[in-house]
Amino acid sequence: MLVSETAIHRTMSPLSSSSNNVNDRLSPVDGKATDIDPSVIDLDGILEQMDNDDDFMRELLQDFRCEIRAQLLKMSQVLPLLQEGGDFGALQRASQSMKDASLDMLCREVNEAAATLECYAKERNLKGCVTASAALEDAARTLLDVLDCIDLEPGTWNADDNDQTND
């Protein structure tokens, strides 16, 4: 899967888990660690909010990824109906959900795009909703591309996890 060049700056070999930078501790699916643009998702900030609990962060990122996909699906179902007098409220709720979740998960681009869409939906501005939903979908797809490149399974971020033995 290709990831936007704006989302990932460079590829490097994984470093030890002693690093304070979460990008250094990532284990992407293809085995290469990446530097991720913090405007897409600020993993260091999230990890700091989680008191450096990698496992808890992984769980939240998995849930967040599912939530973003679910809200994108809702938006794709609601948006075509707006031209026929559809429910702007449903679009407003979906965008508000994405806005709130992306704020909690430090995803600035998705958050800003979702806030814009929420405003247009509240105003019942069809043209604005179409434009803003396209921008939100682009930002969310970039975020999902990044999250899909990171191995979010337990025991993949810390080198020490591989040294544990079963009792």
mmCIF file of C-alpha atoms in Angstrom:
data_model
loop_
_atom_site.group_PDB
_atom_site.id
_atom_site.type_symbol
_atom_site.label_atom_id
_atom_site.label_comp_id
_atom_site.label_asym_id
_atom_site.label_seq_id
_atom_site.Cartn_x
_atom_site.Cartn_y
_atom_site.Cartn_z
ATOM 1 C CA MET A 1 0.000 0.000 0.000
ATOM 2 C CA LEU A 2 1.361 3.411 -0.922
ATOM 3 C CA VAL A 3 1.350 6.110 1.713
ATOM 4 C CA SER A 4 1.256 9.819 0.983
ATOM 5 C CA GLU A 5 4.690 11.440 0.894
ATOM 6 C CA THR A 6 3.321 14.224 3.078
ATOM 7 C CA ALA A 7 2.334 11.683 5.705
ATOM 8 C CA ILE A 8 5.645 9.879 5.905
ATOM 9 C CA HIS A 9 8.886 11.781 5.543
ATOM 10 C CA ARG A 10 11.397 8.956 5.352
ATOM 11 C CA THR A 11 12.010 5.297 6.047
ATOM 12 C CA MET A 12 14.662 4.067 8.437
ATOM 13 C CA SER A 13 15.633 0.912 10.276
ATOM 14 C CA PRO A 14 13.853 0.319 13.590
ATOM 15 C CA LEU A 15 15.761 1.562 16.610
ATOM 16 C CA SER A 16 15.789 0.271 20.149
ATOM 17 C CA SER A 17 12.819 0.777 22.458
ATOM 18 C CA SER A 18 14.936 2.972 24.738
ATOM 19 C CA SER A 19 14.242 5.944 22.470
ATOM 20 C CA ASN A 20 11.794 8.593 23.649
ATOM 21 C CA ASN A 21 10.493 9.042 20.093
ATOM 22 C CA VAL A 22 7.583 6.724 19.279
ATOM 23 C CA ASN A 23 8.547 6.755 15.592
ATOM 24 C CA ASP A 24 11.763 5.009 16.618
ATOM 25 C CA ARG A 25 9.784 2.247 18.352
ATOM 26 C CA LEU A 26 7.250 1.570 15.601
ATOM 27 C CA SER A 27 7.125 -1.749 13.829
ATOM 28 C CA PRO A 28 5.327 -1.091 10.575
ATOM 29 C CA VAL A 29 3.807 -4.031 8.796
ATOM 30 C CA ASP A 30 6.624 -4.157 6.237
ATOM 31 C CA GLY A 31 9.295 -4.123 8.964
ATOM 32 C CA LYS A 32 10.518 -0.563 8.388
ATOM 33 C CA ALA A 33 10.028 2.229 10.891
ATOM 34 C CA THR A 34 8.849 5.574 9.603
ATOM 35 C CA ASP A 35 8.756 9.205 10.610
ATOM 36 C CA ILE A 36 5.134 10.252 10.523
ATOM 37 C CA ASP A 37 4.052 13.828 9.908
ATOM 38 C CA PRO A 38 2.561 15.002 13.233
ATOM 39 C CA SER A 39 -0.137 16.960 11.376
ATOM 40 C CA VAL A 40 -1.477 13.576 10.247
ATOM 41 C CA ILE A 41 -1.123 12.001 13.714
ATOM 42 C CA ASP A 42 1.116 13.058 16.589
ATOM 43 C CA LEU A 43 2.141 9.678 17.952
ATOM 44 C CA ASP A 44 4.648 11.159 20.395
ATOM 45 C CA GLY A 45 1.939 13.402 21.836
ATOM 46 C CA ILE A 46 -0.511 10.525 22.144
ATOM 47 C CA LEU A 47 2.070 8.317 23.810
ATOM 48 C CA GLU A 48 2.851 11.106 26.260
ATOM 49 C CA GLN A 49 -0.877 11.421 27.074
ATOM 50 C CA MET A 50 -0.937 7.639 27.674
ATOM 51 C CA ASP A 51 1.949 7.857 30.169
ATOM 52 C CA ASN A 52 4.176 6.022 27.650
ATOM 53 C CA ASP A 53 1.950 2.923 27.733
ATOM 54 C CA ASP A 54 2.570 1.424 24.274
ATOM 55 C CA ASP A 55 -0.037 -1.318 24.654
ATOM 56 C CA PHE A 56 -2.791 1.110 25.673
ATOM 57 C CA MET A 57 -1.856 3.405 22.810
ATOM 58 C CA ARG A 58 -2.024 0.492 20.364
ATOM 59 C CA GLU A 59 -5.500 -0.425 21.620
ATOM 60 C CA LEU A 60 -6.709 3.149 21.235
ATOM 61 C CA LEU A 61 -5.242 3.417 17.745
ATOM 62 C CA GLN A 62 -6.998 0.196 16.709
ATOM 63 C CA ASP A 63 -10.319 1.501 18.036
ATOM 64 C CA PHE A 64 -9.713 4.900 16.443
ATOM 65 C CA ARG A 65 -8.973 3.311 13.063
ATOM 66 C CA CYS A 66 -12.300 1.436 13.243
ATOM 67 C CA GLU A 67 -14.154 4.603 14.263
ATOM 68 C CA ILE A 68 -12.719 6.606 11.359
ATOM 69 C CA ARG A 69 -13.708 3.875 8.896
ATOM 70 C CA ALA A 70 -17.230 3.694 10.354
ATOM 71 C CA GLN A 71 -17.737 7.456 10.135
ATOM 72 C CA LEU A 72 -16.417 7.549 6.558
ATOM 73 C CA LEU A 73 -18.956 4.874 5.665
ATOM 74 C CA LYS A 74 -21.785 6.871 7.280
ATOM 75 C CA MET A 75 -20.725 9.989 5.409
ATOM 76 C CA SER A 76 -20.598 8.112 2.095
ATOM 77 C CA GLN A 77 -24.153 6.919 2.679
ATOM 78 C CA VAL A 78 -25.556 10.288 3.770
ATOM 79 C CA LEU A 79 -23.837 12.648 1.338
ATOM 80 C CA PRO A 80 -25.570 11.461 -1.881
ATOM 81 C CA LEU A 81 -28.959 11.864 -0.186
ATOM 82 C CA LEU A 82 -28.384 15.530 0.666
ATOM 83 C CA GLN A 83 -29.238 16.611 -2.874
ATOM 84 C CA GLU A 84 -32.643 14.991 -2.400
ATOM 85 C CA GLY A 85 -33.298 16.831 0.878
ATOM 86 C CA GLY A 86 -31.384 14.314 2.970
ATOM 87 C CA ASP A 87 -30.422 14.533 6.605
ATOM 88 C CA PHE A 88 -27.823 17.242 7.172
ATOM 89 C CA GLY A 89 -28.014 16.342 10.867
ATOM 90 C CA ALA A 90 -26.636 12.850 10.193
ATOM 91 C CA LEU A 91 -23.691 14.361 8.303
ATOM 92 C CA GLN A 92 -23.168 16.872 11.095
ATOM 93 C CA ARG A 93 -23.139 14.074 13.703
ATOM 94 C CA ALA A 94 -20.688 11.943 11.681
ATOM 95 C CA SER A 95 -18.342 14.885 11.153
ATOM 96 C CA GLN A 96 -18.624 15.885 14.814
ATOM 97 C CA SER A 97 -17.731 12.350 15.855
ATOM 98 C CA MET A 98 -14.662 12.415 13.606
ATOM 99 C CA LYS A 99 -13.756 15.885 14.856
ATOM 100 C CA ASP A 100 -13.912 14.830 18.500
ATOM 101 C CA ALA A 101 -12.078 11.531 17.991
ATOM 102 C CA SER A 102 -9.349 13.158 15.900
ATOM 103 C CA LEU A 103 -8.887 15.884 18.506
ATOM 104 C CA ASP A 104 -8.400 13.235 21.207
ATOM 105 C CA MET A 105 -5.967 11.327 18.982
ATOM 106 C CA LEU A 106 -4.013 14.450 17.931
ATOM 107 C CA CYS A 107 -4.840 14.238 14.215
ATOM 108 C CA ARG A 108 -4.829 17.889 13.237
ATOM 109 C CA GLU A 109 -5.636 17.542 9.525
ATOM 110 C CA VAL A 110 -8.648 15.278 10.092
ATOM 111 C CA ASN A 111 -9.796 17.446 12.988
ATOM 112 C CA GLU A 112 -9.721 20.653 10.958
ATOM 113 C CA ALA A 113 -11.450 19.065 7.958
ATOM 114 C CA ALA A 114 -14.138 17.523 10.161
ATOM 115 C CA ALA A 115 -14.757 20.848 11.928
ATOM 116 C CA THR A 116 -15.224 22.544 8.548
ATOM 117 C CA LEU A 117 -17.685 19.887 7.384
ATOM 118 C CA GLU A 118 -19.577 20.090 10.667
ATOM 119 C CA CYS A 119 -20.053 23.851 10.170
ATOM 120 C CA TYR A 120 -21.310 23.438 6.597
ATOM 121 C CA ALA A 121 -23.689 20.662 7.649
ATOM 122 C CA LYS A 122 -25.025 22.819 10.483
ATOM 123 C CA GLU A 123 -25.622 25.635 7.960
ATOM 124 C CA ARG A 124 -27.259 23.135 5.553
ATOM 125 C CA ASN A 125 -24.829 24.332 2.864
ATOM 126 C CA LEU A 126 -24.850 21.556 0.250
ATOM 127 C CA LYS A 127 -21.979 22.902 -1.860
ATOM 128 C CA GLY A 128 -19.836 23.454 1.238
ATOM 129 C CA CYS A 129 -20.661 19.955 2.489
ATOM 130 C CA VAL A 130 -19.587 18.364 -0.789
ATOM 131 C CA THR A 131 -16.284 20.265 -0.837
ATOM 132 C CA ALA A 132 -15.569 19.781 2.869
ATOM 133 C CA SER A 133 -16.464 16.092 2.809
ATOM 134 C CA ALA A 134 -13.975 15.521 -0.021
ATOM 135 C CA ALA A 135 -11.262 17.268 2.009
ATOM 136 C CA LEU A 136 -12.172 15.249 5.096
ATOM 137 C CA GLU A 137 -12.146 12.001 3.158
ATOM 138 C CA ASP A 138 -8.685 12.818 1.760
ATOM 139 C CA ALA A 139 -7.322 13.635 5.223
ATOM 140 C CA ALA A 140 -8.936 10.538 6.749
ATOM 141 C CA ARG A 141 -7.633 8.258 3.960
ATOM 142 C CA THR A 142 -4.116 9.599 4.496
ATOM 143 C CA LEU A 143 -4.475 8.918 8.226
ATOM 144 C CA LEU A 144 -5.811 5.417 7.583
ATOM 145 C CA ASP A 145 -2.917 4.746 5.181
ATOM 146 C CA VAL A 146 -0.493 5.669 7.957
ATOM 147 C CA LEU A 147 -2.325 3.593 10.577
ATOM 148 C CA ASP A 148 -2.515 0.640 8.196
ATOM 149 C CA CYS A 149 1.269 0.759 7.779
ATOM 150 C CA ILE A 150 1.852 0.470 11.507
ATOM 151 C CA ASP A 151 1.662 -2.943 13.120
ATOM 152 C CA LEU A 152 -0.772 -2.319 15.963
ATOM 153 C CA GLU A 153 -0.692 -5.873 17.304
ATOM 154 C CA PRO A 154 0.484 -6.368 20.913
ATOM 155 C CA GLY A 155 4.196 -6.813 21.464
ATOM 156 C CA THR A 156 5.400 -5.116 18.291
ATOM 157 C CA TRP A 157 6.782 -1.790 19.507
ATOM 158 C CA ASN A 158 9.160 -2.699 22.295
ATOM 159 C CA ALA A 159 12.279 -4.720 21.578
ATOM 160 C CA ASP A 160 11.928 -6.059 25.130
ATOM 161 C CA ASP A 161 8.570 -7.656 24.201
ATOM 162 C CA ASN A 162 10.414 -10.158 22.009
ATOM 163 C CA ASP A 163 12.596 -11.247 24.920
ATOM 164 C CA GLN A 164 9.659 -12.208 27.156
ATOM 165 C CA THR A 165 9.100 -15.865 27.834
ATOM 166 C CA ASN A 166 5.842 -17.594 28.643
ATOM 167 C CA ASP A 167 5.540 -18.758 32.228
#
